[in-house]
Amino acid sequence: LVLMYFLIVNYVGYRKLRRNSDRCSDETILNMVEAVAVEYGLKREVSVYSLKSAGVSPCSAGVFRQCIFLPGRVGGERELQYIIRHELTHCRNHDVAVKALMLMVNAIHWFNPLVWLMFTCVDQDMELACDEAVLADATKEQRKEYEEQIKMKEKEKDEERKIHAKRVNQIEMEM
């Protein structure tokens, strides 16, 4: 029952992403994705979607039919290249399948705090591994630029959380 709950929540989240995105038709982006996919040795096609909503982070999805969701607005070509490399590294490492497995383990052992901690640690390790792969051949300047982009994205997320918390507080006060 708990497993079904986790699976349904994740499926609903995926469907929401699909509803709030369009299949990418930008040839420049598609060519960049294809070039990196070939470089990474990905054998299956990775679908590319462009997110309509601002402030949504890029992500990868799909255990059997892999896809990546890219933000509608990106600062520049280099930032887009970093994002594509990061998300395709998730695809190459089958991180979505690992997360699905972790969700199943989490659902079975929902009562065990160590399993929750393991899930968090594995998730963080996957993100760090992707960042490391993106920066494998980067210069010091490129590493600094990538770090600044990550800091900026985290700052944007924090601002969105604050705005959301304010809205929730306003609604609660009105009740």
Tab-separated table of C-alpha atoms in Angstrom:
chain	number	residue	atom	x	y	z
A	1	LEU	CA	0.000	0.000	0.000
A	2	VAL	CA	2.805	2.391	0.918
A	3	LEU	CA	4.684	1.385	-2.245
A	4	MET	CA	1.609	2.180	-4.351
A	5	TYR	CA	1.368	5.586	-2.678
A	6	PHE	CA	5.002	6.430	-3.539
A	7	LEU	CA	4.598	5.199	-7.112
A	8	ILE	CA	1.383	7.168	-7.633
A	9	VAL	CA	2.875	10.366	-6.193
A	10	ASN	CA	5.877	10.085	-8.508
A	11	TYR	CA	3.725	9.252	-11.525
A	12	VAL	CA	1.470	12.247	-10.840
A	13	GLY	CA	4.567	14.458	-10.569
A	14	TYR	CA	5.833	13.139	-13.904
A	15	ARG	CA	2.456	13.743	-15.582
A	16	LYS	CA	2.434	17.284	-14.192
A	17	LEU	CA	5.862	17.889	-15.717
A	18	ARG	CA	4.655	16.579	-19.073
A	19	ARG	CA	1.549	18.795	-18.977
A	20	ASN	CA	3.672	21.846	-18.201
A	21	SER	CA	6.142	21.243	-21.020
A	22	ASP	CA	6.335	20.950	-24.778
A	23	ARG	CA	8.500	18.693	-26.880
A	24	CYS	CA	11.592	20.736	-27.704
A	25	SER	CA	11.731	21.863	-31.322
A	26	ASP	CA	14.824	24.087	-31.097
A	27	GLU	CA	17.362	22.530	-33.482
A	28	THR	CA	20.312	24.034	-31.606
A	29	ILE	CA	19.255	22.363	-28.355
A	30	LEU	CA	18.432	19.064	-30.052
A	31	ASN	CA	21.819	19.056	-31.806
A	32	MET	CA	23.587	19.770	-28.503
A	33	VAL	CA	21.698	16.925	-26.803
A	34	GLU	CA	22.477	14.533	-29.648
A	35	ALA	CA	26.190	15.440	-29.637
A	36	VAL	CA	26.520	14.920	-25.881
A	37	ALA	CA	24.477	11.688	-26.058
A	38	VAL	CA	26.858	10.324	-28.703
A	39	GLU	CA	29.864	11.462	-26.659
A	40	TYR	CA	28.447	9.687	-23.583
A	41	GLY	CA	27.672	6.547	-25.584
A	42	LEU	CA	23.928	6.597	-24.902
A	43	LYS	CA	22.325	3.967	-27.100
A	44	ARG	CA	18.665	4.861	-26.562
A	45	GLU	CA	17.097	8.096	-27.731
A	46	VAL	CA	16.516	10.675	-25.013
A	47	SER	CA	13.413	12.827	-25.520
A	48	VAL	CA	13.810	16.522	-24.782
A	49	TYR	CA	11.065	18.709	-23.349
A	50	SER	CA	11.029	22.437	-22.744
A	51	LEU	CA	9.352	23.525	-19.507
A	52	LYS	CA	6.750	26.289	-19.781
A	53	SER	CA	7.018	27.429	-16.163
A	54	ALA	CA	9.792	29.699	-15.030
A	55	GLY	CA	11.667	28.649	-11.941
A	56	VAL	CA	11.367	24.902	-12.543
A	57	SER	CA	14.699	23.126	-12.331
A	58	PRO	CA	15.874	20.898	-15.156
A	59	CYS	CA	15.464	17.195	-14.497
A	60	SER	CA	15.564	13.767	-16.072
A	61	ALA	CA	12.793	11.169	-15.959
A	62	GLY	CA	11.831	7.809	-17.363
A	63	VAL	CA	13.196	4.414	-16.474
A	64	PHE	CA	12.446	2.812	-19.858
A	65	ARG	CA	11.969	5.859	-22.106
A	66	GLN	CA	14.405	8.412	-20.808
A	67	CYS	CA	13.709	12.104	-21.211
A	68	ILE	CA	15.065	15.373	-19.935
A	69	PHE	CA	13.158	18.517	-19.062
A	70	LEU	CA	14.996	21.759	-19.751
A	71	PRO	CA	14.006	25.196	-18.457
A	72	GLY	CA	12.253	27.501	-20.915
A	73	ARG	CA	14.772	30.261	-20.276
A	74	VAL	CA	18.483	29.652	-19.973
A	75	GLY	CA	21.183	32.246	-19.413
A	76	GLY	CA	23.331	31.298	-22.380
A	77	GLU	CA	24.749	28.544	-24.529
A	78	ARG	CA	27.415	27.543	-22.009
A	79	GLU	CA	24.821	27.260	-19.202
A	80	LEU	CA	22.638	25.172	-21.497
A	81	GLN	CA	25.618	22.934	-22.274
A	82	TYR	CA	26.232	22.389	-18.547
A	83	ILE	CA	22.560	21.565	-17.962
A	84	ILE	CA	22.428	19.108	-20.864
A	85	ARG	CA	25.634	17.379	-19.745
A	86	HIS	CA	24.349	17.134	-16.181
A	87	GLU	CA	20.978	15.673	-17.160
A	88	LEU	CA	22.439	13.255	-19.717
A	89	THR	CA	24.881	12.055	-17.063
A	90	HIS	CA	21.820	11.094	-15.021
A	91	CYS	CA	20.577	9.150	-18.067
A	92	ARG	CA	23.947	7.465	-18.639
A	93	ASN	CA	24.162	6.422	-14.975
A	94	HIS	CA	20.519	5.231	-14.917
A	95	ASP	CA	19.878	7.450	-11.902
A	96	VAL	CA	16.113	7.456	-12.446
A	97	ALA	CA	16.064	3.653	-12.149
A	98	VAL	CA	18.196	3.852	-9.007
A	99	LYS	CA	15.771	6.397	-7.530
A	100	ALA	CA	12.832	4.141	-8.405
A	101	LEU	CA	14.558	1.255	-6.633
A	102	MET	CA	15.275	3.508	-3.663
A	103	LEU	CA	11.601	4.508	-3.561
A	104	MET	CA	10.600	0.850	-3.398
A	105	VAL	CA	13.073	0.190	-0.584
A	106	ASN	CA	11.825	3.332	1.154
A	107	ALA	CA	8.204	2.219	0.781
A	108	ILE	CA	8.938	-1.215	2.244
A	109	HIS	CA	11.050	0.166	5.095
A	110	TRP	CA	9.177	3.457	5.584
A	111	PHE	CA	9.477	3.109	9.361
A	112	ASN	CA	13.290	2.944	9.340
A	113	PRO	CA	14.990	6.366	9.614
A	114	LEU	CA	18.258	4.916	8.311
A	115	VAL	CA	16.573	4.047	5.016
A	116	TRP	CA	15.328	7.645	4.726
A	117	LEU	CA	18.870	8.847	5.437
A	118	MET	CA	20.246	6.396	2.860
A	119	PHE	CA	17.776	7.720	0.259
A	120	THR	CA	18.914	11.303	0.913
A	121	CYS	CA	22.602	10.372	0.790
A	122	VAL	CA	22.249	8.365	-2.432
A	123	ASP	CA	20.362	11.268	-4.033
A	124	GLN	CA	23.070	13.752	-3.029
A	125	ASP	CA	25.812	11.390	-4.237
A	126	MET	CA	24.121	11.047	-7.640
A	127	GLU	CA	23.938	14.834	-7.990
A	128	LEU	CA	27.586	15.270	-6.996
A	129	ALA	CA	28.643	12.515	-9.406
A	130	CYS	CA	26.868	14.339	-12.237
A	131	ASP	CA	28.513	17.630	-11.304
A	132	GLU	CA	31.895	15.909	-11.205
A	133	ALA	CA	31.316	14.352	-14.642
A	134	VAL	CA	30.318	17.708	-16.121
A	135	LEU	CA	33.489	19.309	-14.765
A	136	ALA	CA	35.854	16.423	-15.590
A	137	ASP	CA	37.660	18.287	-18.378
A	138	ALA	CA	36.769	21.823	-17.307
A	139	THR	CA	39.228	24.636	-16.778
A	140	LYS	CA	39.423	26.502	-13.476
A	141	GLU	CA	37.400	29.349	-15.016
A	142	GLN	CA	34.670	26.950	-16.192
A	143	ARG	CA	34.519	25.318	-12.756
A	144	LYS	CA	34.054	28.738	-11.153
A	145	GLU	CA	31.323	29.604	-13.682
A	146	TYR	CA	29.506	26.316	-13.008
A	147	GLU	CA	29.741	26.904	-9.258
A	148	GLU	CA	28.232	30.374	-9.685
A	149	GLN	CA	25.360	28.933	-11.714
A	150	ILE	CA	24.601	26.366	-9.017
A	151	LYS	CA	24.701	29.040	-6.309
A	152	MET	CA	22.371	31.252	-8.353
A	153	LYS	CA	19.891	28.388	-8.881
A	154	GLU	CA	19.910	27.558	-5.169
A	155	LYS	CA	19.296	31.214	-4.338
A	156	GLU	CA	16.332	31.252	-6.754
A	157	LYS	CA	14.926	28.101	-5.111
A	158	ASP	CA	15.259	29.693	-1.666
A	159	GLU	CA	13.433	32.804	-2.867
A	160	GLU	CA	10.612	30.677	-4.301
A	161	ARG	CA	10.323	28.774	-1.021
A	162	LYS	CA	10.065	32.067	0.879
A	163	ILE	CA	7.373	33.349	-1.484
A	164	HIS	CA	5.460	30.085	-1.164
A	165	ALA	CA	5.729	30.189	2.645
A	166	LYS	CA	4.409	33.784	2.651
A	167	ARG	CA	1.428	32.762	0.526
A	168	VAL	CA	0.650	29.830	2.813
A	169	ASN	CA	0.878	32.106	5.872
A	170	GLN	CA	-1.448	34.658	4.235
A	171	ILE	CA	-4.005	31.961	3.431
A	172	GLU	CA	-3.817	30.614	6.991
A	173	MET	CA	-4.285	34.114	8.432
A	174	GLU	CA	-7.343	34.684	6.243
A	175	MET	CA	-8.986	31.525	7.558
